[in-house]
mmCIF file of C-alpha atoms in Angstrom:
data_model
loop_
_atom_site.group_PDB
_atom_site.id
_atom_site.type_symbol
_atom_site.label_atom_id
_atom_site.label_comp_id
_atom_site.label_asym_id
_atom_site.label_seq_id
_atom_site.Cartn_x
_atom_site.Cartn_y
_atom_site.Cartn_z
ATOM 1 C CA UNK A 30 188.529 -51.840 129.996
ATOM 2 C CA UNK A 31 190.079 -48.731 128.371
ATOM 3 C CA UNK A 32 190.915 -50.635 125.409
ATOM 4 C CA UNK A 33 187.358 -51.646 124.680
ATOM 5 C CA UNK A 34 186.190 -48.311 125.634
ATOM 6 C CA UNK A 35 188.802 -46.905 122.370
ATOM 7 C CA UNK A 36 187.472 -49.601 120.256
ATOM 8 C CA UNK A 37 183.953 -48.309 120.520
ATOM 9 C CA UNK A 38 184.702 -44.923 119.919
ATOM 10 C CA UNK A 39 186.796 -46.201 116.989
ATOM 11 C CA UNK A 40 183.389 -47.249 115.679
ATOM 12 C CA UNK A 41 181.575 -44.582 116.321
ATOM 13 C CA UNK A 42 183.755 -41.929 114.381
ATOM 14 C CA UNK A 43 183.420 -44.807 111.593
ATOM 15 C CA UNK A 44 179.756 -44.727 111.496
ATOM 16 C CA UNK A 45 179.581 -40.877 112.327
ATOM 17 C CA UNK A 46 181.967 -40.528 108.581
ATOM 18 C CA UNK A 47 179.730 -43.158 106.962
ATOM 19 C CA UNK A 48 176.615 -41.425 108.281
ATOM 20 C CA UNK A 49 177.706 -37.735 106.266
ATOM 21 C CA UNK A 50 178.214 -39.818 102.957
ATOM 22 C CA UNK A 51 175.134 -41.255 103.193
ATOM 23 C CA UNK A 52 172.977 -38.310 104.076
ATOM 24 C CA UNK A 53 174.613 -36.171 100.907
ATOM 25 C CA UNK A 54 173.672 -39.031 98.724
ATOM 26 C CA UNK A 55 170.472 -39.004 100.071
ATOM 27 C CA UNK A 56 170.579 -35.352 99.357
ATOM 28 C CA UNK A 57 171.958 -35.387 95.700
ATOM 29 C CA UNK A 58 169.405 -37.989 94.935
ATOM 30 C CA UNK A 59 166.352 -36.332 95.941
ATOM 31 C CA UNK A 60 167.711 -33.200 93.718
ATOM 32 C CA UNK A 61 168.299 -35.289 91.060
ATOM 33 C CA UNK A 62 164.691 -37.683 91.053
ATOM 34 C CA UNK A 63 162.800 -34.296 90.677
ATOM 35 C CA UNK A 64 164.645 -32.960 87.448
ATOM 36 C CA UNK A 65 164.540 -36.700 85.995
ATOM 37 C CA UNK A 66 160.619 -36.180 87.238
ATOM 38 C CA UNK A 67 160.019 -33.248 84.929
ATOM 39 C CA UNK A 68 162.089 -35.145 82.074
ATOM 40 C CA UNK A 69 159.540 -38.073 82.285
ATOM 41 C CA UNK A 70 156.669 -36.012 82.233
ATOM 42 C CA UNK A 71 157.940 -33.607 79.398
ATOM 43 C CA UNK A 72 159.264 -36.651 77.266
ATOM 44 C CA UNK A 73 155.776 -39.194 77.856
ATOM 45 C CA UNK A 74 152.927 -37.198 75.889
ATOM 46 C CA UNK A 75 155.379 -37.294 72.981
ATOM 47 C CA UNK A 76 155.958 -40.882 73.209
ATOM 48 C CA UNK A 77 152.075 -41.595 73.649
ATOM 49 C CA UNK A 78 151.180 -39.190 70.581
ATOM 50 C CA UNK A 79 153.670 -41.392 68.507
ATOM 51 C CA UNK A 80 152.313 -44.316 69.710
ATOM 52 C CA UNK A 81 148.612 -43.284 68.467
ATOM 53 C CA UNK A 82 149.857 -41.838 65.524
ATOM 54 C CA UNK A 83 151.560 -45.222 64.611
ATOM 55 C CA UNK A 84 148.680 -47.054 65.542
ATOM 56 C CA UNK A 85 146.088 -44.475 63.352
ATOM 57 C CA UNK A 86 148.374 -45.281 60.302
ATOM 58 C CA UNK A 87 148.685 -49.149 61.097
ATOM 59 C CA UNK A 88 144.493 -49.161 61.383
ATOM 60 C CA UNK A 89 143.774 -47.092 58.588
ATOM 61 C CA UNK A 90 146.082 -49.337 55.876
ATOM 62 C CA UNK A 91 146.676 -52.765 54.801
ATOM 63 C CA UNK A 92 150.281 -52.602 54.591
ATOM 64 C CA UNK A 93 152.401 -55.047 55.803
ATOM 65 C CA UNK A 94 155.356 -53.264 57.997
ATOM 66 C CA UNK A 95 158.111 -54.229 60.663
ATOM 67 C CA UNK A 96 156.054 -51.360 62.995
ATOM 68 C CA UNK A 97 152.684 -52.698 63.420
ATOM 69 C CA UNK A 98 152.998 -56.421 61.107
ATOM 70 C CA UNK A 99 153.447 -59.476 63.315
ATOM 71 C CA UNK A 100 155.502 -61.981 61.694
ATOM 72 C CA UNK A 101 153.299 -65.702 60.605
ATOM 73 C CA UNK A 102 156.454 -67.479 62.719
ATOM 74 C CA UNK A 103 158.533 -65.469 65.166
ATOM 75 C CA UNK A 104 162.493 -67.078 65.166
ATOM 76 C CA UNK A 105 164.503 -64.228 67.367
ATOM 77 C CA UNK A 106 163.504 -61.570 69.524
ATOM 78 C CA UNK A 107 165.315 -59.050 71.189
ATOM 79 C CA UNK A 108 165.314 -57.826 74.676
ATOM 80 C CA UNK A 109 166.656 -54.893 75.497
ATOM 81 C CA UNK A 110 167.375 -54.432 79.729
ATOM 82 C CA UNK A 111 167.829 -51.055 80.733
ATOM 83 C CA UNK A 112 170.025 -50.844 84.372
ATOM 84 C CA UNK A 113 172.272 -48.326 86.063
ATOM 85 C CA UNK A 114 175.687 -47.603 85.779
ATOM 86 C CA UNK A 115 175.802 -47.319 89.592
ATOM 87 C CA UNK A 116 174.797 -49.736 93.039
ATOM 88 C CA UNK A 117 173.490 -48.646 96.445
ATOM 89 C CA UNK A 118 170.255 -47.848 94.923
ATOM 90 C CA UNK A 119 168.303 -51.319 96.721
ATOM 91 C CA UNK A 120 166.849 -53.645 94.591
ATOM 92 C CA UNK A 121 166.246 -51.404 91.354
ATOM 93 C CA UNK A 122 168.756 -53.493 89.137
ATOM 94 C CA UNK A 123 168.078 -56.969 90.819
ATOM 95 C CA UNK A 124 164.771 -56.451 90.235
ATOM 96 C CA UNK A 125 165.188 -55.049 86.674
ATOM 97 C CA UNK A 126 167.361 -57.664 86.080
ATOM 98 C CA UNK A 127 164.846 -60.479 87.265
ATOM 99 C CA UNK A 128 161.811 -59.776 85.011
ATOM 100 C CA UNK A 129 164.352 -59.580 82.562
ATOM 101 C CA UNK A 130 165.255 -63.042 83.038
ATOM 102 C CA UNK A 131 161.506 -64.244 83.414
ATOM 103 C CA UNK A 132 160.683 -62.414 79.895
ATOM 104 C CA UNK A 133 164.230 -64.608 78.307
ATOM 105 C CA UNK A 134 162.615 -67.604 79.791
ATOM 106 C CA UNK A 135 158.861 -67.374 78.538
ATOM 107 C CA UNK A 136 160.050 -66.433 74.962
ATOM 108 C CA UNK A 137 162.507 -69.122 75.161
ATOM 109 C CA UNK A 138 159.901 -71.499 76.220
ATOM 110 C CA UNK A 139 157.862 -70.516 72.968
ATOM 111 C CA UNK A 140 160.797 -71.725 70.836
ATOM 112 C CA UNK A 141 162.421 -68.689 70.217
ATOM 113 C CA UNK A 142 165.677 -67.291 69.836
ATOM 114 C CA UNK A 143 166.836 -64.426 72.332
ATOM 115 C CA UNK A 144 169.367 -61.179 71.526
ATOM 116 C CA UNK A 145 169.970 -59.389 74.392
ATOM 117 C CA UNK A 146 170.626 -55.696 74.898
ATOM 118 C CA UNK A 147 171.969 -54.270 77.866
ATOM 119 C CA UNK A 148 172.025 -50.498 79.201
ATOM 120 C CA UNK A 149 174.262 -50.240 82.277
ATOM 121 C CA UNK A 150 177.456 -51.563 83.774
ATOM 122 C CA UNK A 151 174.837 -53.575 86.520
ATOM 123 C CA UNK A 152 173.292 -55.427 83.472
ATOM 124 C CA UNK A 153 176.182 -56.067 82.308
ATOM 125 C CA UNK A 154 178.352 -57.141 85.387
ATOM 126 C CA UNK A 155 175.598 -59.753 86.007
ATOM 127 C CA UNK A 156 175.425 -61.261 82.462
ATOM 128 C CA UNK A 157 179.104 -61.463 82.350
ATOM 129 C CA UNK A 158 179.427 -62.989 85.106
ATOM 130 C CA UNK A 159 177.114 -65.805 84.550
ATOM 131 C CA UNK A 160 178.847 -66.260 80.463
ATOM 132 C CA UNK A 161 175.577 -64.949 79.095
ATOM 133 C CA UNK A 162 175.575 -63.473 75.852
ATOM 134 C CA UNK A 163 174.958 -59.952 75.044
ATOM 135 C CA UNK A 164 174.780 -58.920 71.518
ATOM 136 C CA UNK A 165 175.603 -54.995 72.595
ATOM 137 C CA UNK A 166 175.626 -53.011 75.764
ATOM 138 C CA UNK A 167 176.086 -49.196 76.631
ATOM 139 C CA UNK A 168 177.039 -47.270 79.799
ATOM 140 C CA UNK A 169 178.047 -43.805 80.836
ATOM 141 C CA UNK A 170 175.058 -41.958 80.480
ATOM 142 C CA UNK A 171 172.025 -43.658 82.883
ATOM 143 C CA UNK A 172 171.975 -40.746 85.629
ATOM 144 C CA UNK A 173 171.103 -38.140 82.599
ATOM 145 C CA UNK A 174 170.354 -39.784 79.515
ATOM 146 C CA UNK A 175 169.601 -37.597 76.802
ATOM 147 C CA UNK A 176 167.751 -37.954 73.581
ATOM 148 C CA UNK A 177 171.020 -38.530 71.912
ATOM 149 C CA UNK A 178 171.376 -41.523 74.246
ATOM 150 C CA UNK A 179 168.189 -42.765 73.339
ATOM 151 C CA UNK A 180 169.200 -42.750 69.073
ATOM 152 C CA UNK A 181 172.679 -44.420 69.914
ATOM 153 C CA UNK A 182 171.069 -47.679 71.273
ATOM 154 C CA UNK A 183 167.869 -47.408 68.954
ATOM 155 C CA UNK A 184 170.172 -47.454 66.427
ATOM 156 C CA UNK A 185 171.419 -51.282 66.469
ATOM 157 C CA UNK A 186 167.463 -52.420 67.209
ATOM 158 C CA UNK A 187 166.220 -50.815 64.386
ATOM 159 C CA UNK A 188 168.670 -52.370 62.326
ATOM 160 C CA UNK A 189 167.949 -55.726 63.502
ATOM 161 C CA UNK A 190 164.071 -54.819 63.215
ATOM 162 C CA UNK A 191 164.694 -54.395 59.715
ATOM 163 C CA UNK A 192 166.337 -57.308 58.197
ATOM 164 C CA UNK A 193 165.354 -60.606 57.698
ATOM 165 C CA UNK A 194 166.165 -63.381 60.533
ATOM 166 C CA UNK A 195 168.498 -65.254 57.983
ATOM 167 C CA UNK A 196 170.416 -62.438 58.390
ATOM 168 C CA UNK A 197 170.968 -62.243 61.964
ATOM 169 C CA UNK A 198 167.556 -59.921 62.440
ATOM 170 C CA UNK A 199 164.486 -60.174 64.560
ATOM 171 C CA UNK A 200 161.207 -60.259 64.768
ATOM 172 C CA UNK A 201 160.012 -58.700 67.398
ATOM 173 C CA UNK A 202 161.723 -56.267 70.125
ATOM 174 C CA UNK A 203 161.010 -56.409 73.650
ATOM 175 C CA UNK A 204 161.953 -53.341 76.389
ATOM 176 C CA UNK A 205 162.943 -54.192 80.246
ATOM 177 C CA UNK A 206 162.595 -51.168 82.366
ATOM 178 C CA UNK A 207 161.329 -49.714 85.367
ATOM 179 C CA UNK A 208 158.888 -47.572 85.646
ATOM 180 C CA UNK A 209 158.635 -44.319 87.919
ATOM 181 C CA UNK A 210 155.746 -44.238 89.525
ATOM 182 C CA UNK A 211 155.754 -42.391 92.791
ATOM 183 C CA UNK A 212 158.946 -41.187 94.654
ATOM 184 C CA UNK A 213 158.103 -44.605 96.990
ATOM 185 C CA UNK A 214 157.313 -46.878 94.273
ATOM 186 C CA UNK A 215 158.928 -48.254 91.311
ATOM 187 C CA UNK A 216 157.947 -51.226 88.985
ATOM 188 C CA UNK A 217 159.854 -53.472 87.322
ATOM 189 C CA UNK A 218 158.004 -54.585 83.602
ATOM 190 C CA UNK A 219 158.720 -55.654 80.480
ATOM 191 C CA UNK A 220 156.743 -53.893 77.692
ATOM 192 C CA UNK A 221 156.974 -55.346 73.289
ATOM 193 C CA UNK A 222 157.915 -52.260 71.244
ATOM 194 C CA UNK A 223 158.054 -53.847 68.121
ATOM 195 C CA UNK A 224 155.376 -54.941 66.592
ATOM 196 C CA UNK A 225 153.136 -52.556 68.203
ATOM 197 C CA UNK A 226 149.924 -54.389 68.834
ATOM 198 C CA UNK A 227 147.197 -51.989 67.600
ATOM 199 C CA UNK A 228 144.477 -53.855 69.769
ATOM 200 C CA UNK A 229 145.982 -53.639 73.034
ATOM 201 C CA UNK A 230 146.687 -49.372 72.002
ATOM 202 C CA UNK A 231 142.538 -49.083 70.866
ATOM 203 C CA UNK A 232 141.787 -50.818 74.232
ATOM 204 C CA UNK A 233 143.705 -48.994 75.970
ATOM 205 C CA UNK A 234 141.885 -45.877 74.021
ATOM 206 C CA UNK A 235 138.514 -46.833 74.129
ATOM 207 C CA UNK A 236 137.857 -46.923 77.821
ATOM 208 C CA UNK A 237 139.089 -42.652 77.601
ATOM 209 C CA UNK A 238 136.093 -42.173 74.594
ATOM 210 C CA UNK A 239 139.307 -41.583 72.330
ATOM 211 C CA UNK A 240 138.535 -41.974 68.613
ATOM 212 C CA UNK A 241 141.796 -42.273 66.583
ATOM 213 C CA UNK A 242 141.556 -39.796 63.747
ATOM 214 C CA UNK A 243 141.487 -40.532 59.656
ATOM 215 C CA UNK A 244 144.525 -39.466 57.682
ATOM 216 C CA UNK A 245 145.206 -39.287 54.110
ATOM 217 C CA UNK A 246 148.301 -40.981 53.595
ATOM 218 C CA UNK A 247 151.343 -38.771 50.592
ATOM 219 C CA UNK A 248 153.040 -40.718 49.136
ATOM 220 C CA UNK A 249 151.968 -43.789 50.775
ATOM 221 C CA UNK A 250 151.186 -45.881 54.353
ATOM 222 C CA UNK A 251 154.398 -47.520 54.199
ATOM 223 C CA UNK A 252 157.061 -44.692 53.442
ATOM 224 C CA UNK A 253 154.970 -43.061 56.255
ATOM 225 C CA UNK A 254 155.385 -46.067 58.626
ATOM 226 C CA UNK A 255 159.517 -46.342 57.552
ATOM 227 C CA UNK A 256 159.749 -42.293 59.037
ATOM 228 C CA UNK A 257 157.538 -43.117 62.113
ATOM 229 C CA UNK A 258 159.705 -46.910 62.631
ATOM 230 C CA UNK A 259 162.908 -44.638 63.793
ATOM 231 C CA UNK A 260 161.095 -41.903 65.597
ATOM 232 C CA UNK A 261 159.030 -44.300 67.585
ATOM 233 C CA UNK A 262 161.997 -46.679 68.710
ATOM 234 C CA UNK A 263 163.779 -43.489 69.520
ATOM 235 C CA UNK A 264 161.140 -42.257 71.477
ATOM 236 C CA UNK A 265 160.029 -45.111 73.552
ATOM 237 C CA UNK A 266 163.388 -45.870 74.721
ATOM 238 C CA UNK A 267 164.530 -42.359 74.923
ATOM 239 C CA UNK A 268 161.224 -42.135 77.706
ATOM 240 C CA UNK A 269 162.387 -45.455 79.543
ATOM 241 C CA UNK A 270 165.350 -44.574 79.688
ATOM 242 C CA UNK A 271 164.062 -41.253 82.212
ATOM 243 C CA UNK A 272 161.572 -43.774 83.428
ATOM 244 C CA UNK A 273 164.495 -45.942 84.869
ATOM 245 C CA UNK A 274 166.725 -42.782 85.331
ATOM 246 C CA UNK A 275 164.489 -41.359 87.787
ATOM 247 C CA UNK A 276 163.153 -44.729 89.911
ATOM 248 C CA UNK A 277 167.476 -45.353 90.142
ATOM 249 C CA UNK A 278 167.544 -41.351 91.873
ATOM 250 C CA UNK A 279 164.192 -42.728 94.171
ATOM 251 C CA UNK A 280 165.666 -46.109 95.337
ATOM 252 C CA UNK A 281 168.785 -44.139 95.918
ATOM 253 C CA UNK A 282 167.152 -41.489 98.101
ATOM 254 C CA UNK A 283 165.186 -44.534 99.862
ATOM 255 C CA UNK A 284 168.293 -46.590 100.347
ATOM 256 C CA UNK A 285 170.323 -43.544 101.185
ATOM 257 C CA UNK A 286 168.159 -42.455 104.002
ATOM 258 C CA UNK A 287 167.595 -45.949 105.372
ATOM 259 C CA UNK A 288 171.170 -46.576 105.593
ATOM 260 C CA UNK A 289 171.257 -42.931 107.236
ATOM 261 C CA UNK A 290 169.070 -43.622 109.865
ATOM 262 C CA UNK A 291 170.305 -47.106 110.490
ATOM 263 C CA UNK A 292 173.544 -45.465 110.985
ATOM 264 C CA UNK A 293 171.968 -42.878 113.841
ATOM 265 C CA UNK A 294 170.510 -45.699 115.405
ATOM 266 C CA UNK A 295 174.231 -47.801 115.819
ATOM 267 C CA UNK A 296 175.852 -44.556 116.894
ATOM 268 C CA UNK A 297 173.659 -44.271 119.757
ATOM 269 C CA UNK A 298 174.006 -48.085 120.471
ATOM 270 C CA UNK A 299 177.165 -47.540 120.533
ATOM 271 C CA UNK A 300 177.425 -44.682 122.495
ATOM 272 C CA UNK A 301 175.255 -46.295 125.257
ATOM 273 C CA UNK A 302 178.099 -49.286 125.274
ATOM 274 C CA UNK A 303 180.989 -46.978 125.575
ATOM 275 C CA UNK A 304 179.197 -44.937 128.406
ATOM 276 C CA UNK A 305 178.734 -47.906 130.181
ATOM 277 C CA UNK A 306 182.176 -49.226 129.433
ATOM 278 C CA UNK A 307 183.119 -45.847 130.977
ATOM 279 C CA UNK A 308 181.491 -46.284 133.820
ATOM 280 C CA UNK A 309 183.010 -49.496 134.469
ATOM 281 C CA UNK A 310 186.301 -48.424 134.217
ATOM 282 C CA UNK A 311 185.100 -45.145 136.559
ATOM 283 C CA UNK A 312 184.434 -48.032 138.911
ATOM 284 C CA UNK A 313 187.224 -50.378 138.827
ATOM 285 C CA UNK A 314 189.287 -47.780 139.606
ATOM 286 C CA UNK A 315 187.238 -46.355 142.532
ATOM 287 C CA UNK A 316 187.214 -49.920 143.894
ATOM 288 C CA UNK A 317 190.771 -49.942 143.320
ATOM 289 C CA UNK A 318 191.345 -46.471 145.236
ATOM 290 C CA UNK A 319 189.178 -47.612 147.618
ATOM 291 C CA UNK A 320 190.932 -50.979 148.491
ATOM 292 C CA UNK A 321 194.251 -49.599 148.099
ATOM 293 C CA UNK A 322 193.433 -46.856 150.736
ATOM 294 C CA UNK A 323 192.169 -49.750 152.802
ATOM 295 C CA UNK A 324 195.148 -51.857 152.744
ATOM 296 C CA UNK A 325 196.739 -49.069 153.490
ATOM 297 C CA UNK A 326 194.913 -48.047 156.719
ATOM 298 C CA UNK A 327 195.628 -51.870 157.927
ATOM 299 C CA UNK A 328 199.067 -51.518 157.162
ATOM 300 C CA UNK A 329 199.903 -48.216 159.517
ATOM 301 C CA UNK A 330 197.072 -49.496 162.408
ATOM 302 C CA UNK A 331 199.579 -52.853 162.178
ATOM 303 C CA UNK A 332 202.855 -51.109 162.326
ATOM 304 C CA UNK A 333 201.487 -48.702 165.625
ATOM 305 C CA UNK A 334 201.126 -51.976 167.547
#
């Protein structure tokens, strides 16, 4: 009995350890969420501005461009997946990683060809491990990216955007994030950067009583559209990249504190088995006392006869 009763106290100085690490990650990931929080919302009215601005030039010209000209046959399209570096965050990068494979599938299905981007050793452990092909990946920097971050993988995409398919290019560019939308909720969803669909941006628009403003284009529509293609890419990815940065720091805290209190609630399991394994072992050796002091009392009433 007193070696179960050391086995369960074994146990619960395990859990007790495992229970601290958990609650400071809990703790460094609800610091964290709330400065990736104020990077979202600093970083998206830039990214929507763009957007509109693209889609006033795109509206307002007839020029055929990468940015807002959908190609008569599409032959490759990119996806790029953006993941974390790091587990014990739930299902952010399983589910990530899912719609990801649902998008490859559906584009595949329409007969095209599929490049594949990966941020994030998680991305990249999976595809790896299933032989998959990924044209370039990234890692290091998906707790804090930075805007810098953002231009070092837009960098490769727009080069792709830009050349023809013969050449190893594509034709359109897809995004896999997830998006932050409350500290309890995060979405998975794939979203098509390139070419920007100027419909779906004036629906989106009109509902708000928006009206997209006239501009006079110097020199021209399409050197305007090649210094928007860059800033645009750079921009949307540089905001999904917070977007995902800050849903990893919310799964985190939510996994964090579940595995915190599920912890508490196996210590005092626990603890309820080892008191009881204490108190039988309290009373085996009563019984033991007792019946000892018994034979005992037989054996001197036997020897006085």
């Amino acid at each position: 009995m007193g070696a179960q009763l050391r086995v369960y106290k074994r146990r619960i100085r395990s859990v007790t350890a495992t229970k601290k690490i958990t609650k400071a990650m809990e703790m460094i990931a609800a610091s964290r969420v709330v400065k990736a929080q104020r990077k979202v919302a600093a970083s998206t009215p830039y990214a929507q501005e763009l957007t509109r601005a693209v889609t006033a030039v795109g509206t307002g010209s007839n020029t055929k461009h990468p940015l807002t000209t959908q190609a008569e046959t599409v032959v490759r399209s990119a996806v790029l997946l953006l993941t974390s570096d790091r587990g014990l965050a739930g299902a952010f990068n399983s589910n990530a990683i899912k719609v990801a494979e649902q998008l490859t599938a559906r584009l595949e299905a329409e007969g095209k060809e599929v490049d594949t981007y990966i941020v994030g050793r998680r991305g990249l452990a999976h595809y790896n491990f299933r032989e998959r092909k990924v044209v370039e990946s990234w890692s290091g920097f998906t707790d804090e990216p930075s805007y810098a971050d953002a231009k070092k993988v837009a960098g490769p995409l727009i080069e792709a955007i830009e050349k023809d398919t013969a050449e190893g290019g594509v034709d359109e560019l897809h995004i896999v994030f997830t998006e932050f939308v409350s500290m309890m909720t995060q979405t998975a969803l794939d979203d098509r950067l390139l070419p920007l669909s100027l419909e779906e941006v004036a629906a989106e628009a009109a509902p708000k009583g928006e009206i997209l403003p006239l501009y006079d284009f110097e020199p021209s529509a399409e050197d305007v559209l090649d210094a928007l293609l860059p800033r645009y890419v750079e921009s949307r990815i540089y905001n999904a990249l917070l977007q995902s940065a800050a849903s990893k720091h919310a799964a985190t805290r939510r996994a964090m504190k579940s595995a915190t209190d599920n912890a508490g609630e196996l210590i005092t399991t626990l603890s309820r088995l080892a008191n009881a394994a204490r108190q039988a072992e309290i009373t085996q050796e009563i019984s033991e006392i007792v019946g000892g002091s018994a034979a005992l009392a037989d054996a001197t009433a036997g020897s006085d006869r």
